[in-house]
XYZ file of C-alpha atoms in Angstrom:
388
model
C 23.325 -10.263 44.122
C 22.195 -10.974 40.332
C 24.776 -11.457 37.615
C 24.893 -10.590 34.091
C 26.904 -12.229 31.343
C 28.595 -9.589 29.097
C 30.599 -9.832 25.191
C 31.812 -7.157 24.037
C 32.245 -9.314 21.181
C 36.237 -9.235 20.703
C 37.691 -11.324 17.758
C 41.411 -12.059 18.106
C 43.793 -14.807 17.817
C 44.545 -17.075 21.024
C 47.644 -15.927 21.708
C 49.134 -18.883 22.135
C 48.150 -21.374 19.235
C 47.093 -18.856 16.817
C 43.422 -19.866 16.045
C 40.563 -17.789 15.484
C 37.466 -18.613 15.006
C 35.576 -16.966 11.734
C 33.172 -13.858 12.204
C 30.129 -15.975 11.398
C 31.092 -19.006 14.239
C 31.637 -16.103 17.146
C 28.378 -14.473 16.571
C 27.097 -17.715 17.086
C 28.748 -18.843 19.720
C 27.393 -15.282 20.833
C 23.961 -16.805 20.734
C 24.771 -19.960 21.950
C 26.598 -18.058 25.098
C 23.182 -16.320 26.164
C 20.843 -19.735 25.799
C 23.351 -21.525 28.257
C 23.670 -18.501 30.366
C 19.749 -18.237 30.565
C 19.140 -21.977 30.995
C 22.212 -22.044 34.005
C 20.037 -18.943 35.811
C 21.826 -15.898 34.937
C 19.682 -12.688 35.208
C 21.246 -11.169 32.184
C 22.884 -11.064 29.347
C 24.966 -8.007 27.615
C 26.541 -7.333 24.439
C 28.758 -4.287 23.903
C 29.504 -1.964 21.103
C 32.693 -1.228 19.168
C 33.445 0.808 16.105
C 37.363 -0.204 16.064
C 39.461 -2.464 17.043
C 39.416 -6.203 17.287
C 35.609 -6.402 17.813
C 32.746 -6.881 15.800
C 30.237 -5.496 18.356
C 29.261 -2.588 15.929
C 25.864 -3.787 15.720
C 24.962 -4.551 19.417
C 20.906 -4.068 18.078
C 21.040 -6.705 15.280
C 22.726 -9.311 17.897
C 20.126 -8.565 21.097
C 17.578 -8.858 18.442
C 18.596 -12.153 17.784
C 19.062 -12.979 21.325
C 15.500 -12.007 22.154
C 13.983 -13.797 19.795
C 16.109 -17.082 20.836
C 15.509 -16.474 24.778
C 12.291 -16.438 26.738
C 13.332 -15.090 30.215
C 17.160 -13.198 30.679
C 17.185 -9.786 30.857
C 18.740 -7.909 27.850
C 21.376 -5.427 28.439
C 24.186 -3.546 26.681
C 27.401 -2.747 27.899
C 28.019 -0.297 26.598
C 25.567 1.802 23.629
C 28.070 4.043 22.816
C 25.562 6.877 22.631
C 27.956 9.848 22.244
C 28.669 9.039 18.349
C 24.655 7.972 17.732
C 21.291 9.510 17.302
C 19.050 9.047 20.361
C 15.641 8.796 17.669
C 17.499 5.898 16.202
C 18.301 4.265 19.946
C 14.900 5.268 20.913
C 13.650 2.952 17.803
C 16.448 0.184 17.857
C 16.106 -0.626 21.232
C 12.148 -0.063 22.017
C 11.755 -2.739 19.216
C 14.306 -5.098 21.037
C 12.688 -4.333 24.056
C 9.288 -5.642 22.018
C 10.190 -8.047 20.816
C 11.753 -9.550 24.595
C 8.378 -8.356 26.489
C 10.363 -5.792 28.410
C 13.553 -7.897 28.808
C 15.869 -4.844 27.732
C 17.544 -2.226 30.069
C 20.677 0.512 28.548
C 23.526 0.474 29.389
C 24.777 4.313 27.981
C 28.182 5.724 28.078
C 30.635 7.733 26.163
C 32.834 4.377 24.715
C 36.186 3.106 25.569
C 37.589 4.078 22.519
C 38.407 7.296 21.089
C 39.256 6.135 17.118
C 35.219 6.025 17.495
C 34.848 9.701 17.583
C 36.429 10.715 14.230
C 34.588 7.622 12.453
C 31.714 9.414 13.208
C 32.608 13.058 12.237
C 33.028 14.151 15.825
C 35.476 16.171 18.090
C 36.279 13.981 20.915
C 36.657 17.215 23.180
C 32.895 17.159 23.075
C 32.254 13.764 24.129
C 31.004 14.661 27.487
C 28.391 16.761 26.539
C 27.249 14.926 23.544
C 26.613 11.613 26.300
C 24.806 14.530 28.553
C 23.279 15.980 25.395
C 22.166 12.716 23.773
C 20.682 11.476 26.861
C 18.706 14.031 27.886
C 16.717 13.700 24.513
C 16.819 9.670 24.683
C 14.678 9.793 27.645
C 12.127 12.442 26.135
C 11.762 10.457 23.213
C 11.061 7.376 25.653
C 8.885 8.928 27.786
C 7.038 11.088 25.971
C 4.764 11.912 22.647
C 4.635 14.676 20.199
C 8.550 15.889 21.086
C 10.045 19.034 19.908
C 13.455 19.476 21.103
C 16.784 21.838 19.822
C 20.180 21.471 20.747
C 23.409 21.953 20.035
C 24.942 18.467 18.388
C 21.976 17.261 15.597
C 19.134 19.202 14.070
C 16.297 20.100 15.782
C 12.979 18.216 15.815
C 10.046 21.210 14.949
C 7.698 19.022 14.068
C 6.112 17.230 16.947
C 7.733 13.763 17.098
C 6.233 9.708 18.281
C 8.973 7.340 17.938
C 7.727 4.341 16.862
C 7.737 1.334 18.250
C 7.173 2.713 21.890
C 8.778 0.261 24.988
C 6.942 -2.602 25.969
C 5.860 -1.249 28.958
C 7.034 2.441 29.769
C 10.489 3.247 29.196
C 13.088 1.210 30.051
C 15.518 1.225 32.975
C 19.185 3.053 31.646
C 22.291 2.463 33.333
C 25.264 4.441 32.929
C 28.321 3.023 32.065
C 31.745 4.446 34.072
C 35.030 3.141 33.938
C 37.700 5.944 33.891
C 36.325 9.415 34.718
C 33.373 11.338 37.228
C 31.790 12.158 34.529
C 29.784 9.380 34.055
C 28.826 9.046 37.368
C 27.879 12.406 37.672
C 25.296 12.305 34.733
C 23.934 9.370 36.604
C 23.371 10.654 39.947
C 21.908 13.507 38.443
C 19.416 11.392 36.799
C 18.619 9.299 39.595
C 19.612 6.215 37.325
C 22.140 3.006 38.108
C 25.532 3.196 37.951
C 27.925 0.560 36.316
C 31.519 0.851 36.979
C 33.882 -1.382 34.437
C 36.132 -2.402 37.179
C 38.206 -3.794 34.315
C 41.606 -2.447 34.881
C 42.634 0.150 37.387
C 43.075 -1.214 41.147
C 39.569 -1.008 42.999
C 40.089 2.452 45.023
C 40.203 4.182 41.992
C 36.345 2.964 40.964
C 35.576 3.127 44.254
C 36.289 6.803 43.642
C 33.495 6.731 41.020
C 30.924 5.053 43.095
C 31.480 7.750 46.198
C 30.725 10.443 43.765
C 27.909 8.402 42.145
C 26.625 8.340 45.816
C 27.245 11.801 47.118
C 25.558 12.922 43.208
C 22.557 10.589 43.284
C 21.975 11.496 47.123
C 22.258 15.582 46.582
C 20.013 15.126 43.613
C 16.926 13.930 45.854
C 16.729 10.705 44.515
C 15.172 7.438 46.652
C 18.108 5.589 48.204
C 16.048 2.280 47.728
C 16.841 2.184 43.822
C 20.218 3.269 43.774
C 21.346 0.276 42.221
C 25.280 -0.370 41.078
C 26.585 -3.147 39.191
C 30.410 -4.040 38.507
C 32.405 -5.941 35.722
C 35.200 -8.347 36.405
C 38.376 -6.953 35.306
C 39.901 -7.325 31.639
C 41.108 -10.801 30.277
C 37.871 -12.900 31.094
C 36.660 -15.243 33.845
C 38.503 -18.665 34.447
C 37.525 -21.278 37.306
C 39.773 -24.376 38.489
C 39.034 -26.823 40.999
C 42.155 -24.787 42.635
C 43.889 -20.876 41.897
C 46.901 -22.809 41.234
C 45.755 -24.840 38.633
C 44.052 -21.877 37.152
C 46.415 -19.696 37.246
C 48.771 -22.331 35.209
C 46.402 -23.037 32.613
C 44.978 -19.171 32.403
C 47.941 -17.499 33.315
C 49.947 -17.751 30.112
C 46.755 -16.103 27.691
C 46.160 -13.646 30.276
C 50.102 -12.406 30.264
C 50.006 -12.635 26.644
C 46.945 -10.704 25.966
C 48.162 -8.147 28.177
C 51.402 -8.095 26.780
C 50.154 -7.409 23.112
C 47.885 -4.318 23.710
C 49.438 -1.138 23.660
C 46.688 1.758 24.202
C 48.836 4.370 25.803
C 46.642 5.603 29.288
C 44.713 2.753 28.802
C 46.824 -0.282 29.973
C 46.125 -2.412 32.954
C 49.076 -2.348 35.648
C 48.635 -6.027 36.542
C 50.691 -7.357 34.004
C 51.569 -10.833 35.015
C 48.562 -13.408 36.237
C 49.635 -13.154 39.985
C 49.833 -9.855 40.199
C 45.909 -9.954 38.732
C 44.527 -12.431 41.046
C 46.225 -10.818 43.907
C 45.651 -6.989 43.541
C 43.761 -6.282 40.218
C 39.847 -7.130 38.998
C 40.350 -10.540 38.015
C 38.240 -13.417 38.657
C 40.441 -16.307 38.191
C 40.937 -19.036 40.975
C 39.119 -21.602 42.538
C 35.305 -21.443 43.217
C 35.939 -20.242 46.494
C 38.700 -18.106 45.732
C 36.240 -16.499 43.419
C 33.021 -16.270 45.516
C 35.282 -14.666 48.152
C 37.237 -11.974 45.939
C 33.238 -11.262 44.616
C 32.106 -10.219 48.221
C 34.935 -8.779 48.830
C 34.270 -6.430 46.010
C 31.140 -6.098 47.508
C 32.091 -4.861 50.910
C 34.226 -2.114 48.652
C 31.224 -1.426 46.302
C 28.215 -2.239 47.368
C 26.940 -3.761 44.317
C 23.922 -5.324 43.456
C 24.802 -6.974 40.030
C 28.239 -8.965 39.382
C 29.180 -9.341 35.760
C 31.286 -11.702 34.246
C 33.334 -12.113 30.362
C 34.105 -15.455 29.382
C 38.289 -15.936 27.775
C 36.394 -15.541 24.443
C 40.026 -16.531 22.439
C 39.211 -20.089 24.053
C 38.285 -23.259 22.605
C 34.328 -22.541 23.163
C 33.741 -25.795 24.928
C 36.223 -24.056 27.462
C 34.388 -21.313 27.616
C 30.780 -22.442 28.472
C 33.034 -24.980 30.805
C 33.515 -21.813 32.704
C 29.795 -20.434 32.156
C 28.770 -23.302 33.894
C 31.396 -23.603 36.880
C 30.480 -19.953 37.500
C 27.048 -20.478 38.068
C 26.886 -23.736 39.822
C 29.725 -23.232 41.877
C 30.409 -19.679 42.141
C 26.819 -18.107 42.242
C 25.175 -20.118 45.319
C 28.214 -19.174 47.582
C 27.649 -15.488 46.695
C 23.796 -14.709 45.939
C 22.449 -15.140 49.567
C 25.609 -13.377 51.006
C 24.792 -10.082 49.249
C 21.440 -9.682 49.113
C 19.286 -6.804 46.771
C 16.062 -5.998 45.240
C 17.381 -5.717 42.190
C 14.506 -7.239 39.620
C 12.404 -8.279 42.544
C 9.318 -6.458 44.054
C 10.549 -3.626 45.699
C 12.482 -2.586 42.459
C 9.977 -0.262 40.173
C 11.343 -1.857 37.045
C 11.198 -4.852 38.269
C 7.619 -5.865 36.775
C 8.032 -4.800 33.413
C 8.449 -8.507 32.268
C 4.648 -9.125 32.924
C 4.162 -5.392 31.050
C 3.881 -3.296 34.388
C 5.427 -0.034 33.694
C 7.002 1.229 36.570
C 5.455 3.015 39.055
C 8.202 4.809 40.621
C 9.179 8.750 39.563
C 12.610 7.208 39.261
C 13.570 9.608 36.396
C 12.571 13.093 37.069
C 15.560 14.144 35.660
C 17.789 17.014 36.111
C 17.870 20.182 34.028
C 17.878 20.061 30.473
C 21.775 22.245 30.746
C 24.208 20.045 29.106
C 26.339 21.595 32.025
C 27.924 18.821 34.117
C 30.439 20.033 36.831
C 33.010 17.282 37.053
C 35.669 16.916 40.342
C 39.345 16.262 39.487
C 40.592 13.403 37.411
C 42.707 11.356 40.292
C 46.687 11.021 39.495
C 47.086 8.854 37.428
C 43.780 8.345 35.551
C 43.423 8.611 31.790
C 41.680 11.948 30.906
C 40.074 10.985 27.993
């Protein structure tokens, strides 16, 4: 297994003492988050993107810019680019020069955003949300892959001159992930594409993402695509990461922010069920309890999922030195008891993307790509889902 570090970037009170750090001293503890988390030997490291709420993750591009230029080997990722509400010739530019200026250290993470206040920020009608993602992507990836593009559609203006985005990737176009937390959709559009699939796993009980990952399978399979680079990662549940020398003792010193976090956000359809820190570690996504504890509910995960890479959120409303406290327990402690267990080729040699560090594009049809029909058939919502 590999595992990413991911910050969505939120910036709220501790619940409990009332302190907050200022914007400028969480962007760079940002920073300061992915040096440790390169120099303790995590494969990657993700920042989000938010246009409301309590984050300041609106500019994912201007903060992996300054990651890459601060790192030397993690992988760059974001979790999500909200790609619904953007235009895919500015992606194709904002993230081919990140991936520049890394050597081929970024992959996407795409998806239509957790929030829906995003939609009408941006002029849109969330109805179409859906097939702006489908829409938007299908142009990204022309733009990546190819020269001279004319393209028309239904959601921006068309491009009649023949158009080169400029800067192109590092070394052919970059691996994309798709981002799924609450519907098929998602995982449906990935499938389709023959690209990775990365289910939030941040609040709903684990049967109902494993209900994404089936269809992600069953879409990804039907669509012809090699079974050897169907790759799926998974987050670790809403509220952060916390590691104790026992649960117990986490649990008492976690417990209390988690509950009170928890208790504080009201987003009707979009609230976690595990609303007390037992409850959490028991039945719900959390990773909170002893190194072992941990490692164990990780493969267990695993057996459910089959995932190749594990990502983790630090308590970000913290004292920081708690926080890379944790960073650190979680690799040293957490990590060697679950990377040999759960084996992939993720990054390695077998995986076509997996050279593009050294500037090796990949050599793998991995993208053929499914029609250019915005059309995307999508099963039933299961009870009790939010329908977005």
């Amino acid at each position: 297994m590999r595992f990413q570090v991911l910050d969505i970037i939120p910036h709220q009170r501790n619940p409990l003492t009332g302190q907050m750090v200022s914007t400028a001293e969480r962007l760079e503890q940002v920073i300061e988050t992915a040096l440790r988390a390169e120099a303790l030997g995590y494969e990657a490291f993700a920042v989000g993107e938010r246009h409301a709420g309590e984050f300041i993750s609106s500019s994912p591009t201007t903060v992996l810019a300054a990651i890459a230029a601060a790192t030397s080997s993690i992988r760059l990722q974001s979790g999500v680019t909200v790609l619904s509400v953007l235009d895919p010739v500015r992606v194709a530019e904002d993230y081919a020069t990140i991936d520049q200026l890394s050597r081929g250290r970024l992959e996407l993470t795409i998806g239509k955003g957790n929030e829906v206040l995003q939609y009408p920020l941006f002029g849109l009608d969330l109805d179409d949300q859906w097939d702006l993602l489908a829409e938007k992507y299908a142009l990204l990836r022309r733009l990546w892959d190819e020269e001279d593009v004319t393209w028309s559609g239904r959601f921006r203006a068309p491009l009649t001159e023949p158009t080169t985005t400029t800067p192109r990737p590092f070394a052919g176009t970059p691996r994309v992930w798709h981002g799924s937390a609450t519907s098929l959709a998602s995982a449906e559009l990935a499938g389709r594409w023959g690209d990775p699939l990365f289910t939030a796993n941040a609040i709903q009980p684990r049967e109902n993402y494993r209900v994404l990952i089936e269809h992600y399978v069953r879409s990804y399979d039907e669509a012809g695509h090699d079974p050897r680079h169907r790759y799926i990662g998974s987050g670790s549940g809403a509220g952060g990461v916390f590691i104790a020398d026992t649960t117990s003792e986490a649990k008492r010193r976690f417990g209390p922010v988690y509950e009170a976090l928890t208790a504080s956000r009201d987003v009707p359809g979009n609230n976690t069920p595990f609303r007390d820190i037992d409850h959490a570690v028991s039945h719900g996504p959390a990773l909170v309890g002893s190194p072992e504890d941990v490692a164990r509910k990780i493969l267990d995960y695993h057996v459910a999922y089959g995932h190749d890479l594990q990502s983790i959120s630090l308590p970000t409303t913290l004292p920081f030195a708690d926080q890379l406290e944790v960073l650190e327990r979680f690799a040293t402690e957490v990590i060697p008891l679950v990377r040999d267990a759960a084996p992939t080729t993720l990054w390695g040699p077998e995986d076509p993307y997996g050279a593009r560090t050294e500037g090796v594009a990949p050599t793998s049809t991995a993208h053929p790509g499914p029609s250019t029909s915005t059309d995307h058939p999508v099963e039933p919502v299961p009870a009790g889902w939010r329908t977005p």
